[in-house]
Coordinates of C-alpha atoms and ligand atoms in Angstrom, one line a residue:
X15 CA -9.9 -39.9 58.8
X16 CA -9.3 -41.5 55.5
X17 CA -9.4 -40.4 52.0
X18 CA -12.7 -37.8 51.4
X19 CA -15.6 -39.5 52.2
X20 CA -19.2 -37.6 51.2
X21 CA -22.3 -39.3 52.2
X22 CA -25.9 -38.3 52.8
X23 CA -29.5 -39.2 52.3
X24 CA -33.1 -38.4 51.1
X25 CA -36.0 -39.4 52.4
X26 CA -38.5 -41.6 49.6
X27 CA -40.4 -38.8 48.6
X28 CA -41.7 -40.1 45.4
X29 CA -40.7 -38.0 42.4
X30 CA -38.7 -34.8 42.8
X31 CA -39.2 -31.2 41.5
X32 CA -36.6 -28.6 40.7
X33 CA -36.9 -27.4 43.9
X34 CA -34.9 -30.9 45.2
X35 CA -32.9 -30.7 42.4
X36 CA -31.4 -27.4 42.6
X37 CA -31.5 -27.8 46.6
X38 CA -29.1 -30.9 46.5
X39 CA -29.2 -33.6 44.6
X40 CA -27.0 -31.3 41.4
X41 CA -24.8 -30.8 43.7
X42 CA -24.5 -34.6 45.0
X43 CA -23.8 -35.0 41.0
X44 CA -20.8 -32.8 40.8
X45 CA -19.2 -33.8 44.2
X46 CA -18.7 -37.8 42.9
X47 CA -17.3 -36.3 40.2
X48 CA -14.0 -35.2 43.3
X49 CA -14.7 -37.7 46.3
X50 CA -15.6 -40.9 47.1
X51 CA -19.8 -41.0 47.7
X52 CA -22.4 -43.0 49.2
X53 CA -25.9 -42.2 48.4
X54 CA -29.0 -43.2 50.3
X55 CA -32.5 -43.9 50.7
X56 CA -33.3 -42.6 54.3
X57 CA -36.4 -45.1 54.4
X58 CA -36.1 -46.2 58.4
X59 CA -36.4 -42.1 58.6
X60 CA -39.6 -41.4 56.7
X61 CA -40.5 -43.5 59.8
X62 CA -40.0 -41.4 62.2
X63 CA -42.6 -39.1 61.0
X64 CA -45.2 -41.1 59.0
X65 CA -45.5 -45.0 61.1
X66 CA -49.0 -44.3 61.1
X67 CA -48.7 -44.4 56.6
X68 CA -45.8 -47.0 55.6
X69 CA -47.9 -48.0 52.1
X70 CA -46.0 -46.1 49.8
X71 CA -42.7 -46.4 51.0
X72 CA -41.1 -49.1 48.3
X73 CA -42.9 -47.1 45.3
X74 CA -41.8 -43.8 46.5
X75 CA -38.0 -45.3 46.8
X76 CA -38.1 -46.8 43.3
X77 CA -39.2 -43.4 41.8
X78 CA -36.5 -41.4 44.2
X79 CA -33.9 -43.5 42.2
X80 CA -34.9 -43.2 38.7
X81 CA -34.6 -39.4 39.7
X82 CA -31.3 -39.8 40.9
X83 CA -29.8 -41.1 38.4
X84 CA -31.6 -39.0 35.5
X85 CA -30.4 -36.4 37.6
X86 CA -27.0 -37.6 36.9
X87 CA -25.5 -39.6 39.9
X88 CA -23.4 -42.2 38.4
X89 CA -23.8 -46.0 40.1
X90 CA -20.1 -46.3 38.8
X91 CA -19.5 -44.6 41.2
X92 CA -21.7 -43.6 43.3
X93 CA -22.4 -45.9 45.9
X94 CA -26.7 -45.5 46.4
X95 CA -27.9 -47.7 48.2
X96 CA -31.0 -47.9 50.6
X97 CA -31.0 -47.6 54.5
X98 CA -32.8 -50.4 55.6
X99 CA -31.1 -53.0 53.2
X100 CA -28.0 -52.3 55.5
X101 CA -28.7 -53.5 59.1
X102 CA -25.6 -52.7 60.5
X103 CA -27.0 -48.9 60.5
X104 CA -29.6 -50.0 63.1
X105 CA -27.1 -51.8 64.9
X106 CA -24.5 -49.0 65.0
X107 CA -27.9 -46.6 66.2
X108 CA -29.0 -49.1 69.2
X109 CA -25.2 -48.7 70.2
X110 CA -24.8 -45.6 70.1
X111 CA -28.2 -45.4 72.0
X112 CA -26.5 -46.7 75.2
X113 CA -24.4 -43.3 75.6
X114 CA -26.3 -40.1 74.3
X115 CA -27.8 -38.4 76.9
X116 CA -31.3 -38.3 76.1
X117 CA -31.2 -34.2 77.0
X118 CA -29.1 -34.0 74.2
X119 CA -31.9 -35.4 72.1
X120 CA -34.2 -33.1 73.4
X121 CA -32.1 -30.1 72.5
X122 CA -32.0 -30.4 68.9
X123 CA -34.2 -27.4 68.2
X124 CA -35.8 -29.6 65.2
X125 CA -37.4 -32.1 67.5
X126 CA -39.8 -29.4 69.1
X127 CA -40.0 -27.7 65.6
X128 CA -41.4 -30.6 63.8
X129 CA -43.3 -31.9 66.7
X130 CA -45.2 -28.3 66.5
X131 CA -45.5 -28.1 62.9
X132 CA -47.0 -31.8 62.0
X133 CA -49.2 -31.3 65.3
X134 CA -51.8 -33.6 63.5
X135 CA -49.3 -36.4 64.6
X136 CA -48.6 -37.6 67.7
X137 CA -44.7 -37.7 67.4
X138 CA -43.9 -38.4 71.7
X139 CA -42.6 -41.2 69.5
X140 CA -38.9 -42.6 71.5
X141 CA -38.4 -43.4 67.4
X142 CA -38.5 -39.6 66.4
X143 CA -36.6 -38.5 69.3
X144 CA -33.9 -40.9 68.5
X145 CA -34.2 -39.3 64.6
X146 CA -30.7 -38.1 64.9
X147 CA -28.8 -40.1 66.4
X148 CA -30.3 -42.9 63.8
X149 CA -28.2 -40.0 61.5
X150 CA -25.5 -40.0 63.1
X151 CA -25.0 -44.2 62.9
X152 CA -25.7 -43.3 59.1
X153 CA -22.9 -40.8 58.9
X154 CA -20.3 -42.7 61.7
X155 CA -21.3 -46.3 60.2
X156 CA -18.5 -45.1 56.7
X157 CA -17.0 -42.8 58.5
X158 CA -17.5 -40.6 56.1
X159 CA -16.2 -36.9 56.8
X160 CA -17.6 -34.7 54.4
X161 CA -21.8 -34.8 54.6
X162 CA -24.2 -32.1 51.9
X163 CA -27.4 -30.9 53.7
X164 CA -29.4 -28.3 54.0
X165 CA -28.9 -25.6 56.5
X166 CA -32.3 -27.5 58.9
X167 CA -29.2 -29.9 59.2
X168 CA -26.6 -28.3 60.8
X169 CA -27.8 -29.2 64.3
X170 CA -27.9 -32.8 63.4
X171 CA -24.5 -32.5 62.7
X172 CA -23.1 -30.6 65.4
X173 CA -25.0 -33.8 66.9
X174 CA -23.3 -36.4 65.7
X175 CA -20.2 -34.5 65.8
X176 CA -20.8 -34.6 70.0
X177 CA -21.5 -38.0 70.0
X178 CA -18.5 -39.3 68.1
X179 CA -17.0 -37.4 70.6
X180 CA -18.1 -38.8 73.6
X181 CA -17.5 -42.2 71.8
X182 CA -14.5 -42.2 70.9
X183 CA -13.8 -40.3 75.2
X184 CA -15.1 -43.7 76.1
X185 CA -14.7 -47.0 73.7
X186 CA -11.0 -45.4 72.5
X187 CA -9.6 -45.8 75.9
X188 CA -7.2 -48.5 75.6
X189 CA -4.1 -50.1 78.1
X190 CA -0.9 -49.0 77.3
X191 CA -1.8 -46.3 74.7
X192 CA 1.1 -44.5 74.8
X193 CA 3.1 -47.2 73.9
X194 CA 1.6 -48.4 71.1
X195 CA 1.4 -45.1 70.1
X196 CA 5.0 -44.7 70.3
X197 CA 5.6 -47.7 68.0
X198 CA 2.9 -46.6 65.7
X199 CA 4.6 -43.4 65.3
X200 CA 8.1 -45.5 64.8
X201 CA 5.8 -47.5 61.8
X202 CA 5.3 -44.3 59.6
X203 CA 9.4 -44.5 59.0
X204 CA 12.1 -41.6 60.2
X205 CA 10.7 -38.4 58.2
X206 CA 7.6 -38.8 58.5
X207 CA 7.8 -40.0 62.0
X208 CA 9.9 -36.9 62.7
X209 CA 7.5 -34.4 61.2
X210 CA 4.5 -36.0 62.9
X211 CA 5.9 -35.5 66.2
X212 CA 7.0 -32.4 65.1
X213 CA 3.3 -30.9 64.8
X214 CA 1.7 -33.2 67.3
X215 CA 3.9 -31.2 70.0
X216 CA 2.7 -27.6 67.9
X217 CA -0.6 -28.6 68.5
X218 CA 0.0 -29.3 71.5
X219 CA 2.1 -27.2 73.1
X220 CA 0.6 -24.0 71.5
X221 CA -2.8 -25.0 70.1
X222 CA -1.2 -24.5 66.3
X223 CA -4.5 -26.1 64.8
X224 CA -2.9 -25.5 61.1
X225 CA -0.2 -28.2 62.5
X226 CA -3.4 -30.5 63.5
X227 CA -4.2 -29.9 60.3
X228 CA -0.9 -31.1 58.4
X229 CA -0.5 -34.2 60.6
X230 CA -3.8 -35.2 59.7
X231 CA -3.7 -35.2 56.1
X232 CA 0.1 -36.9 56.8
X233 CA -1.8 -39.8 57.8
X234 CA -4.1 -39.7 55.0
X235 CA -1.5 -40.0 52.9
X236 CA 0.1 -43.2 54.8
X237 CA -1.4 -45.6 52.9
X238 CA 0.3 -48.9 54.2
X239 CA -0.7 -48.3 58.4
X240 CA -3.2 -50.9 60.1
X241 CA -6.5 -49.4 61.1
X242 CA -5.3 -50.1 64.7
X243 CA -2.5 -47.9 64.0
X244 CA -4.2 -45.3 62.3
X245 CA -6.4 -44.6 65.5
X246 CA -4.3 -44.4 67.8
X247 CA -2.3 -42.1 65.5
X248 CA -5.1 -40.1 64.7
X249 CA -6.4 -39.8 68.8
X250 CA -2.8 -39.6 70.3
X251 CA -2.7 -35.7 67.7
X252 CA -5.3 -34.6 70.1
X253 CA -4.9 -36.6 73.5
X254 CA -4.4 -40.7 74.6
X255 CA -8.3 -41.8 72.7
X256 CA -7.9 -44.1 69.6
X257 CA -10.2 -42.6 66.8
X258 CA -12.7 -44.6 66.3
X259 CA -15.7 -43.1 64.5
X260 CA -14.1 -39.3 63.2
X261 CA -16.3 -36.2 63.3
X262 CA -17.6 -35.6 60.1
X263 CA -18.5 -31.9 58.6
X264 CA -21.3 -30.5 57.5
X265 CA -20.8 -29.8 53.6
X266 CA -22.7 -26.8 53.4
X267 CA -23.2 -24.8 49.8
X268 CA -24.8 -21.8 48.7
X269 CA -28.1 -22.9 47.1
X270 CA -30.6 -21.2 45.8
X271 CA -34.4 -21.2 46.8
X272 CA -36.6 -21.9 44.5
X273 CA -40.5 -21.2 44.3
X274 CA -42.9 -23.0 43.4
X275 CA -45.8 -22.1 40.7
X276 CA -47.5 -20.1 43.1
X277 CA -44.6 -18.5 45.1
X278 CA -45.0 -20.3 48.3
X279 CA -42.4 -23.2 48.8
X280 CA -41.9 -25.8 46.2
X281 CA -43.2 -29.2 47.2
X282 CA -45.1 -31.7 46.5
X283 CA -48.2 -31.4 48.7
X284 CA -48.8 -27.9 47.5
X285 CA -49.4 -28.8 44.6
X286 CA -46.8 -25.7 42.9
X287 CA -44.2 -28.6 42.0
X288 CA -41.8 -28.9 38.7
X289 CA -41.4 -32.1 38.8
X290 CA -38.0 -33.1 37.4
X291 CA -38.9 -35.4 34.3
X292 CA -41.9 -33.2 33.3
X293 CA -42.9 -33.2 29.7
X294 CA -42.2 -30.2 28.3
X295 CA -45.6 -29.6 27.0
X296 CA -46.2 -29.6 31.0
X297 CA -43.4 -27.7 32.3
X298 CA -44.8 -25.0 29.2
X299 CA -48.6 -24.9 31.1
X300 CA -47.0 -25.0 34.3
X301 CA -44.8 -21.5 33.6
X302 CA -47.3 -20.2 31.3
X303 CA -50.0 -19.7 34.3
X304 CA -47.3 -19.3 37.1
X305 CA -48.0 -16.1 39.6
X306 CA -46.4 -13.1 38.7
X307 CA -46.0 -9.6 40.6
X308 CA -49.6 -9.0 41.5
X309 CA -49.4 -5.4 40.5
X310 CA -49.4 -6.4 36.6
X311 CA -52.3 -7.1 36.2
X312 CA -52.5 -5.6 32.7
X313 CA -49.5 -5.4 30.0
X314 CA -49.7 -2.1 30.7
X315 CA -48.8 -2.0 33.8
X316 CA -45.1 -1.9 35.7
X317 CA -43.6 -4.8 37.6
X318 CA -41.0 -5.3 40.2
X319 CA -38.7 -8.7 39.9
X320 CA -38.6 -8.5 43.4
X321 CA -41.5 -9.0 44.4
X322 CA -42.4 -12.0 41.5
X323 CA -41.5 -16.2 42.2
X324 CA -40.8 -15.6 38.1
X325 CA -37.6 -13.8 38.6
X326 CA -36.1 -16.3 40.8
X327 CA -36.5 -19.0 38.5
X328 CA -33.9 -16.4 35.9
X329 CA -31.9 -16.4 38.9
X330 CA -31.0 -19.7 38.6
X331 CA -31.9 -20.4 34.6
X332 CA -30.4 -16.9 33.2
X333 CA -27.4 -15.4 32.1
X334 CA -27.0 -11.8 33.0
X335 CA -28.5 -10.8 29.3
X336 CA -31.1 -11.5 30.0
X337 CA -32.0 -11.0 33.8
X338 CA -31.6 -7.6 32.3
X339 CA -33.6 -7.3 29.9
X340 CA -36.2 -8.8 32.1
X341 CA -35.6 -6.3 34.8
X342 CA -35.9 -3.3 31.7
X343 CA -38.5 -4.7 30.5
X344 CA -40.7 -6.2 33.4
X345 CA -40.1 -2.1 35.2
X346 CA -41.0 -0.6 32.0
X347 CA -43.8 -2.3 30.6
X348 CA -41.5 -2.8 28.1
X349 CA -42.0 -6.9 27.6
X350 CA -44.8 -9.1 28.5
X351 CA -45.1 -12.1 32.1
X352 CA -45.2 -14.4 29.0
X353 CA -42.0 -13.0 26.9
X354 CA -40.1 -13.0 29.8
X355 CA -41.4 -16.0 30.8
X356 CA -40.2 -18.0 27.7
X357 CA -36.5 -18.1 28.5
X358 CA -37.0 -20.1 31.8
X359 CA -39.3 -22.5 29.9
X360 CA -36.6 -22.8 27.2
X361 CA -33.9 -23.4 29.8
X362 CA -35.6 -25.9 31.4
X363 CA -36.7 -27.7 29.2
X364 CA -33.3 -28.3 28.4
X365 CA -32.2 -29.0 31.7
X366 CA -34.2 -31.6 31.7
X367 CA -33.7 -33.4 28.4
X368 CA -30.7 -35.5 28.8
X369 CA -32.6 -36.4 32.4
X370 CA -35.6 -37.8 30.2
X371 CA -33.5 -39.2 27.8
X372 CA -30.8 -41.2 31.2
X373 CA -34.2 -42.5 32.8
X374 CA -35.4 -44.0 29.6
X375 CA -33.5 -47.5 30.1
X376 CA -34.5 -47.5 33.3
X377 CA -37.9 -47.0 33.1
X378 CA -38.0 -49.8 30.4
X379 CA -36.7 -52.3 32.4
X380 CA -36.2 -51.9 36.1
X381 CA -34.8 -54.6 36.6
X382 CA -31.6 -51.9 35.8
X383 CA -32.3 -49.8 39.0
X384 CA -33.3 -53.4 41.1
X385 CA -29.5 -54.3 40.7
X386 CA -28.1 -50.9 41.0
X387 CA -29.9 -51.1 43.9
X388 CA -28.9 -54.1 45.2
X389 CA -24.9 -53.9 44.5
X390 CA -24.9 -51.0 45.8
X391 CA -26.7 -52.2 49.6
X392 CA -23.9 -55.4 48.7
X393 CA -21.0 -53.0 48.7
X394 CA -22.7 -50.9 51.9
X395 CA -22.5 -53.7 53.9
X396 CA -19.2 -54.3 53.2
X397 CA -17.8 -50.7 55.0
X398 CA -20.4 -50.3 57.6
X399 CA -19.3 -54.4 58.8
X400 CA -15.8 -53.3 58.7
X401 CA -16.2 -50.5 61.2
X402 CA -19.1 -52.5 63.1
X403 CA -16.2 -54.1 64.5
X404 CA -14.2 -52.1 65.3
X405 CA -17.1 -51.0 67.4
X406 CA -18.0 -53.9 69.0
X407 CA -14.7 -55.2 70.0
X408 CA -14.1 -51.0 71.5
X409 CA -17.5 -51.9 73.4
X410 CA -16.8 -55.0 74.2
X411 CA -18.4 -57.3 72.3
X412 CA -15.8 -59.5 70.8
X413 CA -16.6 -63.3 71.1
X414 CA -14.2 -64.7 69.1
Ligands
LIG530 N1 -32.6 -36.5 57.8 C1 -31.8 -36.3 56.7 C2 -33.4 -35.0 56.0 O1 -34.2 -35.0 56.4 C3 -31.8 -37.2 56.2 C4 -30.8 -38.0 56.2 C5 -31.0 -39.2 57.0 C6 -29.6 -37.8 55.8 N2 -30.0 -39.5 58.0 C7 -29.0 -38.2 57.1 C8 -28.7 -36.5 55.3 C9 -26.5 -38.7 56.9 C10 -26.9 -36.6 55.6 C11 -26.7 -37.6 56.5 O2 -33.3 -34.1 54.7
SF4_531 FE1 -42.4 -11.6 37.0 FE2 -41.8 -10.8 34.5 FE3 -44.0 -10.5 34.7 FE4 -41.9 -8.6 35.2 S1 -42.9 -9.0 33.2 S2 -44.1 -9.9 37.2 S3 -40.2 -10.7 36.2 S4 -43.1 -12.6 34.6

C-alpha cells in the first residue's frame, strides 16, 4: 500500500547450511537490490515449539545473523532485527487475537501436521495454536506487501490475508466515510482525481481488476497524502472501509531442493549438512565421502545421475557443459565419482570464499553484530509504532 516492502523471518537455528542459502537466504540478498527489506530473527516463534529448551536461543540467533551478513545481507540496505526486541509484535498479536476465530487457526494445515510430526513434544499449547497469528502480526505491523517464504508457509499467508481483511472490515469503519473519502479524492489534484474516479467505477461496476491495479499504483505514486487519507482512498476503491492493514502476498521463488550428504533433506539435526562457512578442507572431505548412485559399486559400473544426490548439487553449481560431461561420463562409466565431484567441490569453495571473508570482521569483533542489530531493532520499532498508533486508535484505545 506504500512503496513495496519485503519482510521475512527465520527461526534462530545457529549455523546455516547451503540448503538455507539456496532455499531462502540467497533470494533475500537479491531482494535488497530492488526493495526496502526487513529481515528478522523469529525467536518467539522458536518458543512455540521449543519452549522446553530455551537455553540456546540467543547464541543461535547471533550465529545466524553472522551467516546472514556473510551471505551478503547489507545492513545499510536491509533492516536486520530480533523479533522479541520489538515488543509491538506482541501487542499486535494480542489485538489480532481478539478477533481471530479459533477455527481459522485450527484449520491451518501445519497445525495438525506439526503436532503429529513433533509427537515427542506437547504442542497442545495456546502459543503453538497462535503461531500463524503471530506471523500475521510480524508482517502486518510493517504493512509489508511482499513476503518471501517457502511452499510450506503459503497457507499461513492465506490466513494472514484473511485476518487483514477481517480487521479492516471491523475497524476500518468510520462515521462519514464517504464524505471523507470524497474529500481525499479532491486532494489528489484534478487530473489524478478524475483518473481515480474512472478506475474506481470500472472496478466497482464491471469488476475490472486491471483498473483496480492501476488505481492502486496511482495511489502508491502519490507522495503527499496524509496516512488517514491514504487508507481511505485505498479502502474506497473496493468498498466503504479504510484499509488499515494491507493484505500481503507470498513471494514464491523457484528454489532448488538441496540434498544432504546422505541424499535425505539437508538438515543440521541429520548430521548431513554442508555449512555456509565451512573450511575448504572440510567441504572437500564431506563431498568426497558423499553418497552416490548405490548401483556404482565399482569404478567400472555405469551409474544413473537421477539416483545420485551429487547430481542435485550439479544442478545448482554446474553449467550445462559440466552437466553434459557428468551425464555422459556417469552412464558410460567414463568418469569416476571422485572426478564427478571435483567441480562441485570447487564451486562450493568458490561460493563460500567471499562469505568467509565478509564474516571475519564480525567474528573478530562481535560488538559489530550487536550494533547492527541494535540499529535494526530501533528502526523496526519506529516503523512498528507507526502502525500500532493507527491500530490502537481504530480499536478504540486512544487516550490522549
Ligand atoms: N514461520 C516462518 C518459518 O518457520 C518464520 C516466520 C515467522 C516468518 N514470522 C514470519 C516468515 C513472517 C515470513 C514472515 O519459516
Ligand atoms: Fe553420482 Fe557423478 Fe558418481 Fe554418477 S558419476 S554416481 S552422478 S557422483
